[in-house]
Amino acid sequence: MPSPSNTRTFIGREKYMRPLWITKALEKPVVTVQEMSMQSTSNLTIKWAFRGKPKNPFFASIGGVVIVRVESQFVLNQISGQVLEQVDSWDLSASSLPAQAYFWLSRRVYSTVESGKDTIEAAKSTASGLSTKEDQNLSAYPDPSGDPTKFFQRPDDGFNQDVYQIGLLLAVIYFIVQFLKTTL
């Protein structure tokens, strides 16, 4: 997902679970949503803003409050509603120059730390991908023929399933015969 300042780009849901910059950089941040609108069935725009005092004492004393207006644009999967792409644009014009400097400096530091975490995770996943077969997840059963289009079914448990189906058929026939006897 591209970030507004191009300081952070990632794919997947897992990165959304990490602590947000706003909670690490601002004291008691306040978030308000101004507008939500659907441009089409697959495009959503949310206009929102947040404000808060910098946690850094130097910037808090000279910079005042950080006020940011954000416009988030989402591209959605029309069937599932899942977010396919998110792009944010940030407007800091309501903040003072020191508050703007704090915002961009702290965002850059936060993004650098998060990129380091991403690099470590990528290295770990690459290393775990090179592991032996015993370490692999055995809850998933790969198709031994290698055909990804092959349809898998539960194995036939034989006689038991057939008895249930024959019993059900006989019960339906019995009820139809009884119904016809009473009505005719």
Short mmCIF file of N, CA and C in Angstrom, two decimals:
data_model
loop_
_atom_site.label_atom_id
_atom_site.label_comp_id
_atom_site.label_asym_id
_atom_site.label_seq_id
_atom_site.Cartn_x
_atom_site.Cartn_y
_atom_site.Cartn_z
N MET A 1 0.84 -1.17 0.00
CA MET A 1 0.00 0.00 0.00
C MET A 1 0.89 1.24 0.00
N PRO A 2 0.80 2.06 -1.00
CA PRO A 2 1.63 3.26 -1.03
C PRO A 2 1.23 4.23 0.07
N SER A 3 2.19 4.83 0.71
CA SER A 3 1.89 5.83 1.73
C SER A 3 1.90 7.21 1.09
N PRO A 4 1.35 8.21 1.78
CA PRO A 4 1.22 9.53 1.17
C PRO A 4 2.56 10.17 0.82
N SER A 5 3.57 9.94 1.62
CA SER A 5 4.85 10.59 1.37
C SER A 5 5.82 9.66 0.69
N ASN A 6 5.34 8.52 0.24
CA ASN A 6 6.17 7.49 -0.36
C ASN A 6 7.26 7.03 0.60
N THR A 7 7.02 7.18 1.89
CA THR A 7 7.98 6.71 2.88
C THR A 7 7.71 5.28 3.28
N ARG A 8 6.54 4.76 2.93
CA ARG A 8 6.19 3.41 3.34
C ARG A 8 5.29 2.78 2.29
N THR A 9 5.69 1.64 1.78
CA THR A 9 4.90 0.88 0.83
C THR A 9 4.94 -0.57 1.26
N PHE A 10 3.77 -1.22 1.29
CA PHE A 10 3.75 -2.63 1.67
C PHE A 10 2.55 -3.31 1.07
N ILE A 11 2.58 -4.63 1.10
CA ILE A 11 1.48 -5.46 0.60
C ILE A 11 1.05 -6.39 1.71
N GLY A 12 -0.26 -6.56 1.88
CA GLY A 12 -0.78 -7.49 2.87
C GLY A 12 -1.40 -6.81 4.06
N ARG A 13 -2.14 -7.60 4.84
CA ARG A 13 -2.85 -7.09 6.00
C ARG A 13 -1.98 -7.01 7.25
N GLU A 14 -0.96 -7.83 7.34
CA GLU A 14 -0.19 -7.96 8.57
C GLU A 14 0.42 -6.64 9.02
N LYS A 15 0.85 -5.82 8.09
CA LYS A 15 1.51 -4.57 8.45
C LYS A 15 0.53 -3.57 9.07
N TYR A 16 -0.76 -3.72 8.80
CA TYR A 16 -1.76 -2.85 9.42
C TYR A 16 -1.90 -3.14 10.92
N MET A 17 -1.48 -4.33 11.35
CA MET A 17 -1.61 -4.71 12.75
C MET A 17 -0.54 -4.06 13.64
N ARG A 18 0.49 -3.51 13.04
CA ARG A 18 1.56 -2.87 13.82
C ARG A 18 1.06 -1.56 14.42
N PRO A 19 1.72 -1.13 15.50
CA PRO A 19 1.33 0.17 16.08
C PRO A 19 1.47 1.29 15.05
N LEU A 20 0.56 2.23 15.09
CA LEU A 20 0.54 3.32 14.12
C LEU A 20 1.48 4.45 14.52
N TRP A 21 1.94 5.19 13.54
CA TRP A 21 2.80 6.34 13.80
C TRP A 21 2.10 7.32 14.73
N ILE A 22 0.82 7.54 14.51
CA ILE A 22 0.09 8.55 15.26
C ILE A 22 0.11 8.27 16.77
N THR A 23 0.09 7.01 17.16
CA THR A 23 0.10 6.68 18.59
C THR A 23 1.49 6.76 19.19
N LYS A 24 2.52 6.65 18.36
CA LYS A 24 3.89 6.73 18.85
C LYS A 24 4.40 8.17 18.89
N ALA A 25 3.90 9.04 18.01
CA ALA A 25 4.48 10.37 17.86
C ALA A 25 3.66 11.48 18.51
N LEU A 26 2.37 11.26 18.75
CA LEU A 26 1.52 12.32 19.27
C LEU A 26 0.92 11.94 20.62
N GLU A 27 0.81 12.95 21.49
CA GLU A 27 0.15 12.74 22.78
C GLU A 27 -1.36 12.93 22.60
N LYS A 28 -2.12 11.97 23.06
CA LYS A 28 -3.58 12.03 23.02
C LYS A 28 -4.10 12.52 21.67
N PRO A 29 -3.79 11.79 20.59
CA PRO A 29 -4.27 12.24 19.28
C PRO A 29 -5.79 12.13 19.18
N VAL A 30 -6.36 13.06 18.43
CA VAL A 30 -7.81 13.08 18.20
C VAL A 30 -8.02 12.92 16.70
N VAL A 31 -8.86 11.96 16.32
CA VAL A 31 -9.14 11.70 14.91
C VAL A 31 -10.61 11.97 14.64
N THR A 32 -10.88 12.68 13.55
CA THR A 32 -12.27 12.94 13.15
C THR A 32 -12.44 12.59 11.68
N VAL A 33 -13.57 12.03 11.35
CA VAL A 33 -13.90 11.71 9.96
C VAL A 33 -14.86 12.79 9.46
N GLN A 34 -14.47 13.46 8.36
CA GLN A 34 -15.31 14.52 7.82
C GLN A 34 -16.28 14.01 6.75
N GLU A 35 -15.82 13.10 5.89
CA GLU A 35 -16.66 12.69 4.77
C GLU A 35 -16.25 11.31 4.28
N MET A 36 -17.24 10.54 3.91
CA MET A 36 -17.01 9.24 3.25
C MET A 36 -17.89 9.23 2.01
N SER A 37 -17.29 8.87 0.86
CA SER A 37 -18.09 8.83 -0.36
C SER A 37 -17.58 7.73 -1.28
N MET A 38 -18.53 7.14 -1.99
CA MET A 38 -18.22 6.11 -2.99
C MET A 38 -18.28 6.76 -4.36
N GLN A 39 -17.15 6.76 -5.08
CA GLN A 39 -17.13 7.30 -6.43
C GLN A 39 -17.71 6.28 -7.40
N SER A 40 -17.52 5.02 -7.10
CA SER A 40 -18.08 3.93 -7.89
C SER A 40 -18.16 2.72 -6.97
N THR A 41 -18.55 1.58 -7.50
CA THR A 41 -18.67 0.39 -6.67
C THR A 41 -17.31 -0.13 -6.19
N SER A 42 -16.24 0.36 -6.79
CA SER A 42 -14.92 -0.12 -6.38
C SER A 42 -14.00 0.99 -5.89
N ASN A 43 -14.48 2.22 -5.80
CA ASN A 43 -13.64 3.34 -5.34
C ASN A 43 -14.30 4.06 -4.18
N LEU A 44 -13.56 4.17 -3.07
CA LEU A 44 -14.05 4.80 -1.86
C LEU A 44 -13.08 5.91 -1.48
N THR A 45 -13.62 7.05 -1.05
CA THR A 45 -12.79 8.15 -0.56
C THR A 45 -13.25 8.50 0.85
N ILE A 46 -12.29 8.60 1.76
CA ILE A 46 -12.58 9.02 3.13
C ILE A 46 -11.71 10.24 3.42
N LYS A 47 -12.36 11.33 3.85
CA LYS A 47 -11.65 12.53 4.26
C LYS A 47 -11.70 12.58 5.78
N TRP A 48 -10.53 12.64 6.39
CA TRP A 48 -10.44 12.64 7.84
C TRP A 48 -9.29 13.52 8.28
N ALA A 49 -9.24 13.82 9.57
CA ALA A 49 -8.18 14.66 10.09
C ALA A 49 -7.77 14.15 11.46
N PHE A 50 -6.54 14.47 11.82
CA PHE A 50 -6.10 14.18 13.19
C PHE A 50 -5.25 15.33 13.69
N ARG A 51 -5.20 15.42 15.00
CA ARG A 51 -4.43 16.47 15.65
C ARG A 51 -3.90 15.94 16.97
N GLY A 52 -2.79 16.50 17.37
CA GLY A 52 -2.19 16.11 18.63
C GLY A 52 -0.91 16.87 18.87
N LYS A 53 -0.50 16.88 20.11
CA LYS A 53 0.72 17.56 20.51
C LYS A 53 1.89 16.59 20.35
N PRO A 54 3.03 17.03 19.80
CA PRO A 54 4.17 16.14 19.65
C PRO A 54 4.64 15.58 21.00
N LYS A 55 5.05 14.31 21.01
CA LYS A 55 5.59 13.71 22.23
C LYS A 55 7.01 14.20 22.51
N ASN A 56 7.70 14.64 21.49
CA ASN A 56 9.04 15.18 21.67
C ASN A 56 8.93 16.52 22.39
N PRO A 57 9.58 16.67 23.57
CA PRO A 57 9.42 17.91 24.36
C PRO A 57 9.91 19.17 23.63
N PHE A 58 10.98 19.03 22.85
CA PHE A 58 11.49 20.21 22.13
C PHE A 58 10.46 20.72 21.13
N PHE A 59 9.92 19.83 20.30
CA PHE A 59 8.93 20.25 19.31
C PHE A 59 7.62 20.64 19.96
N ALA A 60 7.29 20.01 21.09
CA ALA A 60 6.06 20.36 21.78
C ALA A 60 6.11 21.78 22.30
N SER A 61 7.31 22.24 22.74
CA SER A 61 7.43 23.58 23.29
C SER A 61 7.45 24.66 22.21
N ILE A 62 8.05 24.36 21.05
CA ILE A 62 8.13 25.40 20.02
C ILE A 62 7.15 25.21 18.87
N GLY A 63 6.66 23.99 18.68
CA GLY A 63 5.91 23.69 17.47
C GLY A 63 4.41 23.80 17.57
N GLY A 64 3.87 23.65 18.73
CA GLY A 64 2.42 23.66 18.85
C GLY A 64 1.82 22.33 18.45
N VAL A 65 0.58 22.38 18.02
CA VAL A 65 -0.19 21.18 17.70
C VAL A 65 0.01 20.78 16.24
N VAL A 66 0.16 19.48 16.01
CA VAL A 66 0.22 18.95 14.64
C VAL A 66 -1.21 18.72 14.19
N ILE A 67 -1.60 19.36 13.09
CA ILE A 67 -2.95 19.21 12.53
C ILE A 67 -2.77 18.72 11.09
N VAL A 68 -3.34 17.56 10.80
CA VAL A 68 -3.18 16.96 9.47
C VAL A 68 -4.56 16.59 8.92
N ARG A 69 -4.83 17.06 7.71
CA ARG A 69 -6.04 16.63 6.99
C ARG A 69 -5.61 15.57 5.99
N VAL A 70 -6.34 14.45 5.99
CA VAL A 70 -5.95 13.32 5.15
C VAL A 70 -7.11 12.96 4.22
N GLU A 71 -6.77 12.66 2.98
CA GLU A 71 -7.75 12.11 2.05
C GLU A 71 -7.25 10.72 1.65
N SER A 72 -7.98 9.70 2.08
CA SER A 72 -7.62 8.32 1.77
C SER A 72 -8.50 7.82 0.64
N GLN A 73 -7.86 7.31 -0.39
CA GLN A 73 -8.60 6.74 -1.52
C GLN A 73 -8.33 5.24 -1.55
N PHE A 74 -9.40 4.47 -1.65
CA PHE A 74 -9.31 3.02 -1.63
C PHE A 74 -9.86 2.44 -2.92
N VAL A 75 -9.19 1.45 -3.45
CA VAL A 75 -9.70 0.65 -4.56
C VAL A 75 -10.11 -0.68 -3.94
N LEU A 76 -11.38 -1.06 -4.12
CA LEU A 76 -11.94 -2.24 -3.47
C LEU A 76 -12.22 -3.35 -4.47
N ASN A 77 -12.16 -4.59 -3.99
CA ASN A 77 -12.63 -5.73 -4.76
C ASN A 77 -14.15 -5.65 -4.73
N GLN A 78 -14.79 -5.64 -5.89
CA GLN A 78 -16.24 -5.47 -5.95
C GLN A 78 -17.00 -6.62 -5.32
N ILE A 79 -16.43 -7.80 -5.30
CA ILE A 79 -17.14 -8.96 -4.76
C ILE A 79 -16.97 -9.06 -3.25
N SER A 80 -15.73 -8.98 -2.78
CA SER A 80 -15.48 -9.20 -1.36
C SER A 80 -15.41 -7.91 -0.55
N GLY A 81 -15.20 -6.77 -1.21
CA GLY A 81 -15.04 -5.51 -0.49
C GLY A 81 -13.65 -5.33 0.08
N GLN A 82 -12.76 -6.27 -0.18
CA GLN A 82 -11.40 -6.20 0.33
C GLN A 82 -10.65 -5.05 -0.33
N VAL A 83 -9.81 -4.38 0.45
CA VAL A 83 -9.03 -3.26 -0.07
C VAL A 83 -7.89 -3.81 -0.92
N LEU A 84 -7.82 -3.36 -2.17
CA LEU A 84 -6.76 -3.77 -3.07
C LEU A 84 -5.63 -2.75 -3.08
N GLU A 85 -6.00 -1.48 -2.92
CA GLU A 85 -5.00 -0.41 -2.94
C GLU A 85 -5.49 0.73 -2.07
N GLN A 86 -4.55 1.37 -1.36
CA GLN A 86 -4.87 2.53 -0.56
C GLN A 86 -3.81 3.60 -0.82
N VAL A 87 -4.27 4.81 -1.09
CA VAL A 87 -3.36 5.93 -1.30
C VAL A 87 -3.87 7.08 -0.44
N ASP A 88 -2.96 7.66 0.37
CA ASP A 88 -3.31 8.78 1.24
C ASP A 88 -2.61 10.04 0.77
N SER A 89 -3.32 11.16 0.83
CA SER A 89 -2.69 12.46 0.60
C SER A 89 -2.87 13.27 1.87
N TRP A 90 -1.80 13.94 2.29
CA TRP A 90 -1.75 14.62 3.58
C TRP A 90 -1.63 16.13 3.37
N ASP A 91 -2.41 16.89 4.11
CA ASP A 91 -2.36 18.35 4.06
C ASP A 91 -2.01 18.87 5.45
N LEU A 92 -0.84 19.47 5.57
CA LEU A 92 -0.37 20.00 6.87
C LEU A 92 -0.46 21.52 6.94
N SER A 93 -1.19 22.14 6.04
CA SER A 93 -1.22 23.60 5.97
C SER A 93 -1.76 24.24 7.25
N ALA A 94 -2.53 23.52 8.05
CA ALA A 94 -3.07 24.09 9.29
C ALA A 94 -2.07 23.99 10.44
N SER A 95 -0.94 23.33 10.24
CA SER A 95 0.09 23.20 11.27
C SER A 95 1.16 24.27 11.09
N SER A 96 1.82 24.61 12.21
CA SER A 96 2.93 25.57 12.14
C SER A 96 4.13 24.91 11.45
N LEU A 97 5.10 25.71 11.05
CA LEU A 97 6.29 25.17 10.39
C LEU A 97 7.05 24.19 11.29
N PRO A 98 7.27 24.49 12.58
CA PRO A 98 7.94 23.49 13.43
C PRO A 98 7.12 22.19 13.57
N ALA A 99 5.80 22.32 13.62
CA ALA A 99 4.94 21.12 13.71
C ALA A 99 5.03 20.30 12.42
N GLN A 100 5.10 20.99 11.27
CA GLN A 100 5.27 20.29 10.00
C GLN A 100 6.61 19.58 9.94
N ALA A 101 7.66 20.26 10.41
CA ALA A 101 8.99 19.65 10.44
C ALA A 101 8.98 18.41 11.34
N TYR A 102 8.34 18.52 12.50
CA TYR A 102 8.23 17.36 13.40
C TYR A 102 7.50 16.21 12.73
N PHE A 103 6.40 16.54 12.04
CA PHE A 103 5.63 15.51 11.36
C PHE A 103 6.50 14.75 10.37
N TRP A 104 7.17 15.47 9.46
CA TRP A 104 7.94 14.79 8.42
C TRP A 104 9.15 14.07 8.99
N LEU A 105 9.81 14.65 10.00
CA LEU A 105 10.96 14.00 10.61
C LEU A 105 10.55 12.72 11.33
N SER A 106 9.49 12.80 12.12
CA SER A 106 9.04 11.61 12.86
C SER A 106 8.48 10.55 11.92
N ARG A 107 7.82 10.97 10.85
CA ARG A 107 7.32 9.99 9.86
C ARG A 107 8.48 9.27 9.19
N ARG A 108 9.54 10.00 8.86
CA ARG A 108 10.70 9.39 8.21
C ARG A 108 11.38 8.40 9.15
N VAL A 109 11.53 8.76 10.41
CA VAL A 109 12.14 7.86 11.40
C VAL A 109 11.26 6.62 11.58
N TYR A 110 9.96 6.82 11.72
CA TYR A 110 9.02 5.70 11.88
C TYR A 110 9.10 4.76 10.67
N SER A 111 9.08 5.33 9.47
CA SER A 111 9.12 4.51 8.25
C SER A 111 10.43 3.75 8.13
N THR A 112 11.53 4.36 8.55
CA THR A 112 12.82 3.69 8.51
C THR A 112 12.83 2.49 9.46
N VAL A 113 12.30 2.67 10.65
CA VAL A 113 12.22 1.56 11.62
C VAL A 113 11.33 0.45 11.08
N GLU A 114 10.18 0.80 10.53
CA GLU A 114 9.27 -0.21 9.99
C GLU A 114 9.88 -0.94 8.79
N SER A 115 10.64 -0.23 7.96
CA SER A 115 11.32 -0.88 6.83
C SER A 115 12.36 -1.86 7.33
N GLY A 116 13.04 -1.51 8.42
CA GLY A 116 13.99 -2.44 9.03
C GLY A 116 13.29 -3.70 9.52
N LYS A 117 12.12 -3.54 10.13
CA LYS A 117 11.33 -4.70 10.57
C LYS A 117 10.92 -5.55 9.37
N ASP A 118 10.54 -4.88 8.28
CA ASP A 118 10.15 -5.61 7.06
C ASP A 118 11.31 -6.42 6.52
N THR A 119 12.51 -5.83 6.55
CA THR A 119 13.70 -6.53 6.05
C THR A 119 14.00 -7.76 6.90
N ILE A 120 13.88 -7.61 8.21
CA ILE A 120 14.13 -8.74 9.11
C ILE A 120 13.09 -9.84 8.87
N GLU A 121 11.82 -9.46 8.72
CA GLU A 121 10.77 -10.46 8.45
C GLU A 121 11.02 -11.17 7.12
N ALA A 122 11.44 -10.42 6.10
CA ALA A 122 11.71 -11.03 4.79
C ALA A 122 12.86 -12.01 4.89
N ALA A 123 13.90 -11.65 5.64
CA ALA A 123 15.04 -12.56 5.81
C ALA A 123 14.63 -13.83 6.56
N LYS A 124 13.79 -13.66 7.59
CA LYS A 124 13.31 -14.83 8.35
C LYS A 124 12.45 -15.74 7.47
N SER A 125 11.57 -15.14 6.67
CA SER A 125 10.70 -15.96 5.82
C SER A 125 11.51 -16.67 4.73
N THR A 126 12.54 -16.01 4.23
CA THR A 126 13.41 -16.65 3.24
C THR A 126 14.16 -17.81 3.88
N ALA A 127 14.66 -17.60 5.09
CA ALA A 127 15.38 -18.66 5.79
C ALA A 127 14.46 -19.82 6.13
N SER A 128 13.22 -19.52 6.53
CA SER A 128 12.30 -20.61 6.85
C SER A 128 11.84 -21.33 5.59
N GLY A 129 11.86 -20.65 4.45
CA GLY A 129 11.49 -21.28 3.18
C GLY A 129 12.51 -22.32 2.75
N LEU A 130 13.72 -22.19 3.27
CA LEU A 130 14.77 -23.14 2.94
C LEU A 130 14.82 -24.32 3.90
N SER A 131 13.84 -24.41 4.79
CA SER A 131 13.85 -25.47 5.80
C SER A 131 13.53 -26.83 5.18
N THR A 132 13.67 -27.86 5.99
CA THR A 132 13.42 -29.22 5.52
C THR A 132 11.94 -29.52 5.50
N LYS A 133 11.58 -30.65 4.93
CA LYS A 133 10.17 -31.03 4.80
C LYS A 133 9.50 -31.26 6.15
N GLU A 134 10.26 -31.65 7.19
CA GLU A 134 9.65 -31.90 8.50
C GLU A 134 9.09 -30.61 9.10
N ASP A 135 9.68 -29.47 8.72
CA ASP A 135 9.25 -28.20 9.29
C ASP A 135 8.03 -27.62 8.58
N GLN A 136 7.62 -28.19 7.48
CA GLN A 136 6.52 -27.63 6.72
C GLN A 136 5.19 -27.89 7.41
N ASN A 137 4.21 -27.08 7.11
CA ASN A 137 2.89 -27.20 7.67
C ASN A 137 2.20 -28.43 7.08
N LEU A 138 1.87 -29.36 7.95
CA LEU A 138 1.26 -30.60 7.47
C LEU A 138 -0.26 -30.54 7.47
N SER A 139 -0.84 -29.38 7.82
CA SER A 139 -2.29 -29.27 7.79
C SER A 139 -2.79 -29.05 6.36
N ALA A 140 -1.90 -28.69 5.45
CA ALA A 140 -2.27 -28.53 4.04
C ALA A 140 -1.71 -29.72 3.27
N TYR A 141 -2.53 -30.29 2.43
CA TYR A 141 -2.11 -31.45 1.66
C TYR A 141 -1.95 -31.07 0.20
N PRO A 142 -0.73 -30.99 -0.27
CA PRO A 142 -0.54 -30.62 -1.67
C PRO A 142 -0.96 -31.74 -2.60
N ASP A 143 -1.34 -31.35 -3.81
CA ASP A 143 -1.72 -32.32 -4.83
C ASP A 143 -0.45 -33.03 -5.31
N PRO A 144 -0.37 -34.36 -5.13
CA PRO A 144 0.85 -35.05 -5.52
C PRO A 144 1.10 -35.05 -7.03
N SER A 145 0.06 -34.90 -7.83
CA SER A 145 0.25 -34.89 -9.28
C SER A 145 0.73 -33.53 -9.79
N GLY A 146 0.62 -32.50 -8.92
CA GLY A 146 1.04 -31.16 -9.32
C GLY A 146 0.02 -30.41 -10.15
N ASP A 147 -1.18 -30.95 -10.30
CA ASP A 147 -2.22 -30.30 -11.09
C ASP A 147 -3.03 -29.36 -10.20
N PRO A 148 -2.89 -28.02 -10.33
CA PRO A 148 -3.62 -27.10 -9.45
C PRO A 148 -5.10 -27.02 -9.74
N THR A 149 -5.54 -27.53 -10.90
CA THR A 149 -6.96 -27.45 -11.24
C THR A 149 -7.73 -28.68 -10.79
N LYS A 150 -7.03 -29.65 -10.22
CA LYS A 150 -7.69 -30.89 -9.79
C LYS A 150 -8.60 -30.61 -8.60
N PHE A 151 -9.79 -31.16 -8.62
CA PHE A 151 -10.75 -30.98 -7.56
C PHE A 151 -10.60 -32.10 -6.54
N PHE A 152 -10.47 -31.71 -5.28
CA PHE A 152 -10.33 -32.71 -4.22
C PHE A 152 -11.66 -32.94 -3.52
N GLN A 153 -11.95 -34.20 -3.20
CA GLN A 153 -13.12 -34.56 -2.43
C GLN A 153 -12.67 -35.41 -1.25
N ARG A 154 -13.54 -35.48 -0.26
CA ARG A 154 -13.25 -36.40 0.84
C ARG A 154 -13.24 -37.81 0.29
N PRO A 155 -12.41 -38.66 0.82
CA PRO A 155 -12.41 -40.04 0.35
C PRO A 155 -13.75 -40.71 0.67
N ASP A 156 -14.21 -41.57 -0.24
CA ASP A 156 -15.46 -42.28 -0.07
C ASP A 156 -15.33 -43.25 1.11
N ASP A 157 -16.23 -43.10 2.10
CA ASP A 157 -16.14 -43.98 3.25
C ASP A 157 -16.93 -45.28 3.03
N GLY A 158 -17.29 -45.51 1.80
CA GLY A 158 -17.84 -46.81 1.42
C GLY A 158 -19.29 -47.01 1.77
N PHE A 159 -19.56 -48.13 2.38
CA PHE A 159 -20.90 -48.65 2.63
C PHE A 159 -21.75 -47.70 3.49
N ASN A 160 -21.18 -47.07 4.48
CA ASN A 160 -21.93 -46.22 5.40
C ASN A 160 -22.67 -45.10 4.68
N GLN A 161 -22.00 -44.38 3.81
CA GLN A 161 -22.61 -43.27 3.09
C GLN A 161 -23.70 -43.79 2.15
N ASP A 162 -23.49 -44.92 1.51
CA ASP A 162 -24.49 -45.48 0.60
C ASP A 162 -25.76 -45.88 1.35
N VAL A 163 -25.62 -46.44 2.53
CA VAL A 163 -26.79 -46.84 3.33
C VAL A 163 -27.63 -45.62 3.68
N TYR A 164 -27.00 -44.53 4.07
CA TYR A 164 -27.76 -43.31 4.39
C TYR A 164 -28.52 -42.79 3.18
N GLN A 165 -27.89 -42.78 2.02
CA GLN A 165 -28.55 -42.27 0.83
C GLN A 165 -29.72 -43.16 0.41
N ILE A 166 -29.56 -44.48 0.48
CA ILE A 166 -30.65 -45.40 0.13
C ILE A 166 -31.79 -45.25 1.12
N GLY A 167 -31.47 -45.12 2.42
CA GLY A 167 -32.50 -44.94 3.44
C GLY A 167 -33.27 -43.65 3.23
N LEU A 168 -32.60 -42.60 2.87
CA LEU A 168 -33.25 -41.32 2.61
C LEU A 168 -34.18 -41.44 1.40
N LEU A 169 -33.74 -42.10 0.33
CA LEU A 169 -34.57 -42.29 -0.85
C LEU A 169 -35.83 -43.09 -0.52
N LEU A 170 -35.67 -44.18 0.26
CA LEU A 170 -36.83 -45.00 0.64
C LEU A 170 -37.81 -44.21 1.50
N ALA A 171 -37.30 -43.35 2.40
CA ALA A 171 -38.17 -42.54 3.25
C ALA A 171 -38.97 -41.55 2.42
N VAL A 172 -38.35 -40.94 1.43
CA VAL A 172 -39.05 -39.99 0.57
C VAL A 172 -40.14 -40.70 -0.23
N ILE A 173 -39.82 -41.88 -0.78
CA ILE A 173 -40.82 -42.65 -1.53
C ILE A 173 -41.98 -43.05 -0.61
N TYR A 174 -41.70 -43.48 0.61
CA TYR A 174 -42.73 -43.87 1.57
C TYR A 174 -43.66 -42.69 1.86
N PHE A 175 -43.11 -41.51 2.11
CA PHE A 175 -43.94 -40.35 2.40
C PHE A 175 -44.78 -39.93 1.21
N ILE A 176 -44.27 -40.06 0.01
CA ILE A 176 -45.04 -39.73 -1.19
C ILE A 176 -46.21 -40.71 -1.34
N VAL A 177 -45.96 -42.02 -1.13
CA VAL A 177 -47.02 -43.02 -1.23
C VAL A 177 -48.08 -42.76 -0.16
N GLN A 178 -47.70 -42.48 1.08
CA GLN A 178 -48.67 -42.22 2.14
C GLN A 178 -49.49 -40.96 1.83
N PHE A 179 -48.87 -39.95 1.28
CA PHE A 179 -49.58 -38.73 0.93
C PHE A 179 -50.62 -39.00 -0.16
N LEU A 180 -50.20 -39.78 -1.17
CA LEU A 180 -51.12 -40.09 -2.25
C LEU A 180 -52.29 -40.94 -1.76
N LYS A 181 -52.06 -41.90 -0.81
CA LYS A 181 -53.14 -42.74 -0.27
C LYS A 181 -54.19 -41.88 0.46
N THR A 182 -53.74 -40.90 1.22
CA THR A 182 -54.69 -40.09 2.00
C THR A 182 -55.43 -39.08 1.13
N THR A 183 -54.83 -38.61 0.07
CA THR A 183 -55.50 -37.61 -0.75
C THR A 183 -56.36 -38.22 -1.86
N LEU A 184 -56.06 -39.44 -2.26
CA LEU A 184 -56.85 -40.04 -3.34
C LEU A 184 -57.85 -40.97 -2.81
#
